[in-house]
XYZ file of C-alpha atoms in Angstrom:
476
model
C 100.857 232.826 179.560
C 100.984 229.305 180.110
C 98.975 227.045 177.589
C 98.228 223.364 177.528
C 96.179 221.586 175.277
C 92.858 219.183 175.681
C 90.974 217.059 173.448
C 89.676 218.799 170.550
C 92.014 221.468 171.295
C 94.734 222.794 169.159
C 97.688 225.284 169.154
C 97.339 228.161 166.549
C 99.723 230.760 164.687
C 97.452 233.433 164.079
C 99.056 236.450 161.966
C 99.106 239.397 164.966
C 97.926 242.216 162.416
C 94.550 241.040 162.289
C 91.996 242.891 163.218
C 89.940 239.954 165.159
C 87.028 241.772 166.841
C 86.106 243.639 163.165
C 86.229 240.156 161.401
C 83.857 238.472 164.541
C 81.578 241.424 164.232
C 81.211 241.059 160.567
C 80.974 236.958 160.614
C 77.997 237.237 163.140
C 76.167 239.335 160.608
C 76.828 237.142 157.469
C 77.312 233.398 158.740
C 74.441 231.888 160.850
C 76.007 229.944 164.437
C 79.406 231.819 163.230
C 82.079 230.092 165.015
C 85.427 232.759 165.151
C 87.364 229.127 165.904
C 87.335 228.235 162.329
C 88.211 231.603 161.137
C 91.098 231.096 163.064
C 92.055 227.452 162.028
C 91.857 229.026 158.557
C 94.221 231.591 159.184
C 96.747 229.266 160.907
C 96.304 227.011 158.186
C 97.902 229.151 156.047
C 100.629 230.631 158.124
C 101.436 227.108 159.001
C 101.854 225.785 155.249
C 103.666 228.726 154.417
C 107.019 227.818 155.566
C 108.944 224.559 154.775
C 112.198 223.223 154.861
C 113.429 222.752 151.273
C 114.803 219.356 150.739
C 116.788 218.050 153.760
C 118.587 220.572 154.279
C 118.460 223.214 156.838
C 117.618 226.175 154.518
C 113.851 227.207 155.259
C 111.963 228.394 152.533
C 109.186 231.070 152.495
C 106.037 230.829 150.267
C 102.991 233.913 149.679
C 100.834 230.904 148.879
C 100.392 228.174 150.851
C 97.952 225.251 148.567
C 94.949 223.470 150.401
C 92.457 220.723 149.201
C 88.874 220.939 149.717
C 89.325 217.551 151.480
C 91.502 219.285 153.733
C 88.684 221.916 155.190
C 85.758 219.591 155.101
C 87.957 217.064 157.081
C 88.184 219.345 160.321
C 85.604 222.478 159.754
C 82.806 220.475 158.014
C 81.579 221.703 154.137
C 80.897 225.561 155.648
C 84.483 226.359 155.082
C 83.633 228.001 151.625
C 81.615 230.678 153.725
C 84.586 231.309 156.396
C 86.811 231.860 153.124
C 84.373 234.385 151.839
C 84.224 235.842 155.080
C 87.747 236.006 154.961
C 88.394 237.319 151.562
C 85.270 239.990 151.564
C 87.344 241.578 154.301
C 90.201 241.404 152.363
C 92.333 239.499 155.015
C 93.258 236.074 152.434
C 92.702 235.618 148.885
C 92.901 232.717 146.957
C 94.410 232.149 143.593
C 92.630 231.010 140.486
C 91.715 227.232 140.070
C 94.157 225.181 137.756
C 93.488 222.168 136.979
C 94.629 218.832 139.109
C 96.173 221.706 141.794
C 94.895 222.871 144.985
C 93.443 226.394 145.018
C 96.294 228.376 146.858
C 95.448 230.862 149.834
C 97.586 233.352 150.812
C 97.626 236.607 153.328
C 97.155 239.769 151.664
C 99.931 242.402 151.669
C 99.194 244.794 154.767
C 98.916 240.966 156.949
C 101.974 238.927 155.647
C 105.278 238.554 157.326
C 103.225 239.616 160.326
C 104.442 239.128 163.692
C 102.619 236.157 165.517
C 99.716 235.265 168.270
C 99.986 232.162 169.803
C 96.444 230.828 170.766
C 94.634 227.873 171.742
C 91.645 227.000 169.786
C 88.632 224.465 170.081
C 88.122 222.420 167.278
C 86.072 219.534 167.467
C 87.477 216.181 166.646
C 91.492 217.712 165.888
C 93.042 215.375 168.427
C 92.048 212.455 166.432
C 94.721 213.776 163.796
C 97.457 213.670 166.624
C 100.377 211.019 165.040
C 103.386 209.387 166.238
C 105.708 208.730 162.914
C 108.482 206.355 162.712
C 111.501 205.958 160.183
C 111.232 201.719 160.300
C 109.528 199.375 162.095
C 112.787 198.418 164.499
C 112.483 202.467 165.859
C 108.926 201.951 166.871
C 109.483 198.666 168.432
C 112.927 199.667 170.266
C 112.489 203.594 171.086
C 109.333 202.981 172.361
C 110.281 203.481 176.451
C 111.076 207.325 175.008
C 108.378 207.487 172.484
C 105.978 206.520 175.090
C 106.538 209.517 176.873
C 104.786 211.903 173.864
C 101.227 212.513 174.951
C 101.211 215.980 173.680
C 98.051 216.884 176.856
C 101.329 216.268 179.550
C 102.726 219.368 178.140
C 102.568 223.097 178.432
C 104.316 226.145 177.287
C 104.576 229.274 178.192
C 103.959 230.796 174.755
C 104.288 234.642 175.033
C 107.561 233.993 176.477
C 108.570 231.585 173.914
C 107.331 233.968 170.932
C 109.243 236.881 172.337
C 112.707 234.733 172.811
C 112.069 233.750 169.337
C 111.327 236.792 167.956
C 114.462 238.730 169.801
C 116.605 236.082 168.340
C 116.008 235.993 164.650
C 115.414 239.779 164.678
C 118.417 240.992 166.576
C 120.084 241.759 163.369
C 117.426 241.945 160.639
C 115.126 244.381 159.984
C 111.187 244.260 161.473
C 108.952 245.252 160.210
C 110.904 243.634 157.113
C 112.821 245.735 154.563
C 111.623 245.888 151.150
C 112.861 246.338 147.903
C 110.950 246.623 144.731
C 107.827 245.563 146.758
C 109.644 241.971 148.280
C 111.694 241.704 151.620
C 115.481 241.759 151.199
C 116.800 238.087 151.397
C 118.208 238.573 155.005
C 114.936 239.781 156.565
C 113.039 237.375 155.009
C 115.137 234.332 156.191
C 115.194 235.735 159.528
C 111.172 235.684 158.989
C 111.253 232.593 157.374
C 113.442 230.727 160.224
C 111.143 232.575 163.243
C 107.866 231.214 161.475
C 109.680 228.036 161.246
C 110.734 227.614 164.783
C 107.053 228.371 165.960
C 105.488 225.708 163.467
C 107.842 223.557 165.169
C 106.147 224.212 168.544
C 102.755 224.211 167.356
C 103.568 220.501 165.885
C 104.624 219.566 169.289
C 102.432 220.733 171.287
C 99.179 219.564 168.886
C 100.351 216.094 169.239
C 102.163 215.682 165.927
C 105.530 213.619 166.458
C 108.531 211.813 164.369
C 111.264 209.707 165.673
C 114.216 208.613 163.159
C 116.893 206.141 164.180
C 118.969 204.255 162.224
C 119.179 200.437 161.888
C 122.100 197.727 161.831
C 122.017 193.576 161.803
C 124.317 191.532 163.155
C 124.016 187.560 162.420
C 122.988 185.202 164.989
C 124.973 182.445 164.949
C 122.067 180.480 166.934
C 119.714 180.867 164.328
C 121.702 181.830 161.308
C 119.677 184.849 160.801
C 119.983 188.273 161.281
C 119.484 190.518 164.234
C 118.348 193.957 163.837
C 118.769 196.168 166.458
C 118.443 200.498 166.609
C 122.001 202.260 166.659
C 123.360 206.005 166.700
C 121.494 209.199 167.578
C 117.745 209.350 167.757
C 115.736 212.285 166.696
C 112.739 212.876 167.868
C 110.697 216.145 167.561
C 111.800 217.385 170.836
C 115.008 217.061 169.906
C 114.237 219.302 167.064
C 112.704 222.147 169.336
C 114.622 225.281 169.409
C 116.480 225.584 172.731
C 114.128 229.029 173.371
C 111.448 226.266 173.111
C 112.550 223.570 175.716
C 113.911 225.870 178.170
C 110.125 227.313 178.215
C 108.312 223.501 178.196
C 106.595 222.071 181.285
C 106.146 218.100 181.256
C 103.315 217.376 184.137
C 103.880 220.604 186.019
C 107.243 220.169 186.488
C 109.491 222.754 183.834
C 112.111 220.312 181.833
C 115.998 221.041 182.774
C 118.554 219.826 180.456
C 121.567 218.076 181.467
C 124.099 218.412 179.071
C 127.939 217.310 178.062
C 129.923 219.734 178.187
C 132.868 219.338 174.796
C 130.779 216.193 174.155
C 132.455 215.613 170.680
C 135.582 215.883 171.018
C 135.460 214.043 174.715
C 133.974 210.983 172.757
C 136.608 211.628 170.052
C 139.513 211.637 172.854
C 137.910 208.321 174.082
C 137.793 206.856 170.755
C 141.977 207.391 170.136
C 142.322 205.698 173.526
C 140.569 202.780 172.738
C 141.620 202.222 169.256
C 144.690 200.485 168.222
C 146.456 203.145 166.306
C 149.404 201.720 164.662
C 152.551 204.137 163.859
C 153.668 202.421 160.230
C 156.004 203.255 158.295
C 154.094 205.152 156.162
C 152.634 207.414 159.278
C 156.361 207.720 160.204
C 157.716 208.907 156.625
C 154.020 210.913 156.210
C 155.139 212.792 160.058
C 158.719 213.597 158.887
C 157.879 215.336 155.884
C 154.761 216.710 156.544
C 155.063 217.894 160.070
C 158.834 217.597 160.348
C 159.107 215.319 163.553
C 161.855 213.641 163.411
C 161.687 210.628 165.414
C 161.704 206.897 165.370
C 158.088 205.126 165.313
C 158.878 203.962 169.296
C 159.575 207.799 169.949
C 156.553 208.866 167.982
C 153.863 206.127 169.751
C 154.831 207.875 173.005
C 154.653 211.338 171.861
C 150.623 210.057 170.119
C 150.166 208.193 173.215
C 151.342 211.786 175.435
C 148.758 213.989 172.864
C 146.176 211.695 173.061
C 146.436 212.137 176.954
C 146.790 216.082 176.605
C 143.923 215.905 174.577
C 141.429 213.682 176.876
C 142.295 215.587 179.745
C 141.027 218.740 178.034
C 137.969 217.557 177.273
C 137.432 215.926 180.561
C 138.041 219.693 182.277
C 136.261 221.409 179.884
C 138.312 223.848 178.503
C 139.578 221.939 175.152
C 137.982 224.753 172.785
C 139.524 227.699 175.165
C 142.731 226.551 173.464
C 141.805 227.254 170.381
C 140.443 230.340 170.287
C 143.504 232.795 170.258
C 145.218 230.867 167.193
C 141.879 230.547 165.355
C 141.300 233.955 166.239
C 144.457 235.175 164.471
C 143.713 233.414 161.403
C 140.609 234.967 160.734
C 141.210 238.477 162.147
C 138.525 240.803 161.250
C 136.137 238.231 159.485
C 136.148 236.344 163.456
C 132.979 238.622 164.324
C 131.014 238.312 160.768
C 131.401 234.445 160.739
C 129.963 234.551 164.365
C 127.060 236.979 162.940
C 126.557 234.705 159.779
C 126.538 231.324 161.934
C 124.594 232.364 165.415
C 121.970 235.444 164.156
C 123.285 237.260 166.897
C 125.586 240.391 167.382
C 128.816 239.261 167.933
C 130.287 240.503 171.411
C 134.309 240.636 172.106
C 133.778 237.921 175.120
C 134.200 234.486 176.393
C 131.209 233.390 175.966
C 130.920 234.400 172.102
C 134.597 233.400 171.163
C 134.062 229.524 172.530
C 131.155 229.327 170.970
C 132.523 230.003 167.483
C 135.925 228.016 168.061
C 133.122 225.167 169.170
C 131.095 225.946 166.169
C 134.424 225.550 163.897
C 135.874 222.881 165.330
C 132.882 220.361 164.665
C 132.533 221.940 161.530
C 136.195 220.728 160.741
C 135.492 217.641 162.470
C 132.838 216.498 160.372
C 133.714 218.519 157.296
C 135.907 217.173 154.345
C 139.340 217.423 154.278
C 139.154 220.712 151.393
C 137.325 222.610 154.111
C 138.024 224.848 157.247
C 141.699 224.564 156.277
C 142.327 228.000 158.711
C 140.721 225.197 161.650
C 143.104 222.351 160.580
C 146.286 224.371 160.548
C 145.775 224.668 164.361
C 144.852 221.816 165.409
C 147.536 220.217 163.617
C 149.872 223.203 165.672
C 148.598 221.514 168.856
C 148.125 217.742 167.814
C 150.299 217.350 165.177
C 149.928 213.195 165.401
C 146.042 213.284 166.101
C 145.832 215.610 163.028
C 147.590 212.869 161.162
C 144.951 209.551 162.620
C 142.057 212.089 162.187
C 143.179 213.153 158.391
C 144.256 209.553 157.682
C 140.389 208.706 158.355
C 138.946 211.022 156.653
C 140.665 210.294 153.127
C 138.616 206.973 153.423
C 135.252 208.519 154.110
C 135.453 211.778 155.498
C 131.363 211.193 157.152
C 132.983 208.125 159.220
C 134.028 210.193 161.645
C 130.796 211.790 162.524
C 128.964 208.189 161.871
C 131.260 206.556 164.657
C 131.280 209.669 167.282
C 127.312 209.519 166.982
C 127.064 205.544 167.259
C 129.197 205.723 170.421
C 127.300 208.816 171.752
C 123.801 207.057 170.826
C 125.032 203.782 172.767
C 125.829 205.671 175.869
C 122.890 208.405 175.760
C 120.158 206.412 174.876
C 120.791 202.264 175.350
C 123.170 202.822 178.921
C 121.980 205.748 180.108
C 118.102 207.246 179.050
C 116.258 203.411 178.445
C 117.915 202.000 181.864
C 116.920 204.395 183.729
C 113.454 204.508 182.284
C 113.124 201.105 183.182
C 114.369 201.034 186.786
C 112.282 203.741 188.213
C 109.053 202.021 186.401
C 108.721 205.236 183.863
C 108.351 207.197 187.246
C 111.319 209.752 185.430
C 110.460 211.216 182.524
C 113.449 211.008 179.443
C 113.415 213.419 176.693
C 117.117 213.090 174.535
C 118.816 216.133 173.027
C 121.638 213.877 171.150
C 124.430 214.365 174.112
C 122.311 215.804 176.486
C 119.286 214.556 178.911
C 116.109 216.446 180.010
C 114.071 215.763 182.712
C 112.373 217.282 185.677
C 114.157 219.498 188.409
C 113.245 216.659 191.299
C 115.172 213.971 188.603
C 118.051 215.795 188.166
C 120.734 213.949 191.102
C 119.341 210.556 189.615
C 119.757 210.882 186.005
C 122.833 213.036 186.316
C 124.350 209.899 188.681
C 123.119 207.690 186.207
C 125.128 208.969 183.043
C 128.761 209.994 185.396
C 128.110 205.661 186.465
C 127.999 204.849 182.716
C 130.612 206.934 181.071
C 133.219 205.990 184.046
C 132.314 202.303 183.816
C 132.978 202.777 179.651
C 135.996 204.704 179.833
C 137.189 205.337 183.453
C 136.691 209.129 183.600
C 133.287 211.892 183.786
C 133.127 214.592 181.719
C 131.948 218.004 182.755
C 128.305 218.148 182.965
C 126.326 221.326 183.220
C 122.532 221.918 183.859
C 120.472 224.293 181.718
């Protein structure tokens, strides 16, 4: 079912093993002008707090308890609250642990209802929308991202959310266990990240869709020889929180009526990284020279050697340009790992692995960034065949690496910011008069099916003008 949301509207996780009408019945009889809405902004309230992400990384952590202020009831449901919680507690659907001092009471789903599978559900609650908030890292995102960040009114959106729940739920729980596996009375670790990470994914939506938004780009100066200060301007990749949307989530979001189609790079990284060699003045010196004799055994002169670098870094370009430059990697890397090849596609996608194309270039992709943006001590298996194929690009990208093994992946996502977002997303927002909407996906564009032809003209005219070539471009 499709939902949108209104003022004083809101998008709820309600645990699915509820027993709703019972608990309206029995609030009718015990709480005068009972309102089942704020039962239910209770209940998401607590399935909502209950995940988090723990620290910056990815991992997603899981907690029975989730801890709420007084000031945060009274603030949306008014001082009754204490009466819903009752409500709540009498039927033995929350409880609430014991106050502590200078902590928040913590509420928490009772046994039979946690880890329960999830009802997404549209609520009325007076005076939410004022909540609704656009964050920004610094100052000089809001100012410059604003052409995207304008286009996050979270009323100009609607999901299908039955659909999206399902995709969710059949891709975290293809391989774990539901309803989760217990021992000694807790879920085994794998079910309950697979829990964890599907609970996660929906408070992602919800956040979306209720109007709560972040955008995050990073900074740089540059002095202005004018005025002999500095200029600050917005560089590299911008995240936003539709960029952090699960795909099952955007493939299932409608901006305005019109569903959003991505149009995305295909071999993005390493098509930037082929660009990158072909614009940079790579010297062969002597120490390159002696470093390719002994290491690789080439024996050559440095005049020999530039044309066999200049040769790979053509091999190389042209792969990416057709497409196919992980296809060549995924015999040789699937040698190397032999029977681990299908558990390191289970451990990294969640999903069953399947002897096919489709699976085995997505794990050579998956390993090849990896070692891309990884140190030098890691994914050595990875390294050993790329250096088979590139021997010399090996070499340039290794050489790197030694210095500061994250320049690599800060210089592939400054270039891909420059051409995604400040040549191809904010021109084109500004020529059509914001009559196309832009939402960015890091290497990839989404808009509406009618905007397709435009915006996908717009980014082949501003990667051939930058490097004199189009890379393959498919639409999701």
């Amino acid at each position: 079912m499709t939902q949108s949301i209104k003022n004083n509207e809101m998008m709820a996780l309600l645990p699915r093993s509820v027993n709703y009408e019972h608990i309206e019945l029995s609030g009718k009889e015990k709480i005068e002008k009972f309102d089942m809405n704020i039962v239910k902004f209770i209940l998401h309230s607590i399935v909502f707090k209950s995940v988090a992400f723990n620290g910056n990384t990815e991992v997603v952590n899981y907690f029975n308890q989730s801890f709420l202020s007084r000031n945060y009831w009274v603030e949306t449901i008014g001082t009754d609250y204490s009466k819903y919680i009752e409500l709540l507690r009498d039927e033995k659907i929350i409880y609430r642990t014991p106050y502590q001092k200078k902590t928040c009471f913590g509420y928490g789903l009772v046994v039979p209802y946690r880890y329960s599978r999830i009802i997404v559900e549209v609520i009325q609650m007076k005076g939410v929308h004022k909540h609704q908030n656009k964050k920004f890292n610094s100052s000089y995102t809001k100012k410059y991202e604003k052409p995207l960040s304008d286009f996050f009114v979270n009323t100009d959106f609607a999901i299908d959310s039955d659909k999206t729940e399902n995709d969710l739920f059949e891709r975290y729980f293809e391989l774990a266990n539901y309803p989760l596996k217990k021992s000694h009375g807790e879920p085994i670790k794998s079910d309950l990240k697979s829990y964890s990470s599907y609970l996660m994914a929906l408070k992602k939506m919800a956040q979306f869709m209720n109007g709560d938004y972040i955008f995050s780009r990073n900074k740089t100066s540059s002095n202005n020889k004018k005025t002999g200060k500095k200029d600050y301007k917005t560089k590299g990749r911008l995240y936003t929180s539709f960029s952090y949307l699960n795909k099952e989530i955007r493939q299932n979001l409608i901006y305005k009526g019109g569903k959003l189609i991505e149009i995305d790079l295909k071999n993005c990284v390493p098509y930037l990284l082929s660009n990158l060699f072909s614009v940079t003045n790579i010297r062969m010196t002597s120490k390159r020279v002696s470093r390719l004799q002994s290491n690789l055994s080439i024996y050559m002169c440095s005049e020999d050697l530039k044309t066999v670098m200049d040769r790979e870094i053509e091999d190389f370009k042209n792969l990416c340009i057709e497409g196919t430059v992980y296809d060549i990697f995924i015999e040789p890397l699937k040698e190397k790992y032999a029977e681990k090849w299908s558990d390191m596609f289970m451990s990294y996608f969640d999903k069953r692995y399947v002897e096919s194309y489709e699976h085995d270039r997505a794990l050579a992709k998956q390993l090849f960034i990896m070692m891309l943006f990884g140190m030098i001590s890691q994914f050595t298996e990875v390294q050993q065949v790329f250096a088979e194929k590139f021997p010399i690009l090996w070499d340039i990208l290794t050489t790197k690496k030694r210095q500061n093994y994250k320049a690599v992946a800060k210089s592939l996502f400054d270039l891909e910011g420059s051409l995604m977002i400040d040549q191809v997303a904010k021109p084109l927002i500004k020529s059509h008069k914001r009559k196309i909407p832009v939402f960015s996906v890091h290497d990839c564009i989404a808009t509406t099916e009618e905007n397709i032809p435009v915006v996908t003209e717009k980014i082949e005219s501003v990667f051939y003008s930058n490097f004199g070539n189009i890379p393959r471009i498919s639409i999701d």
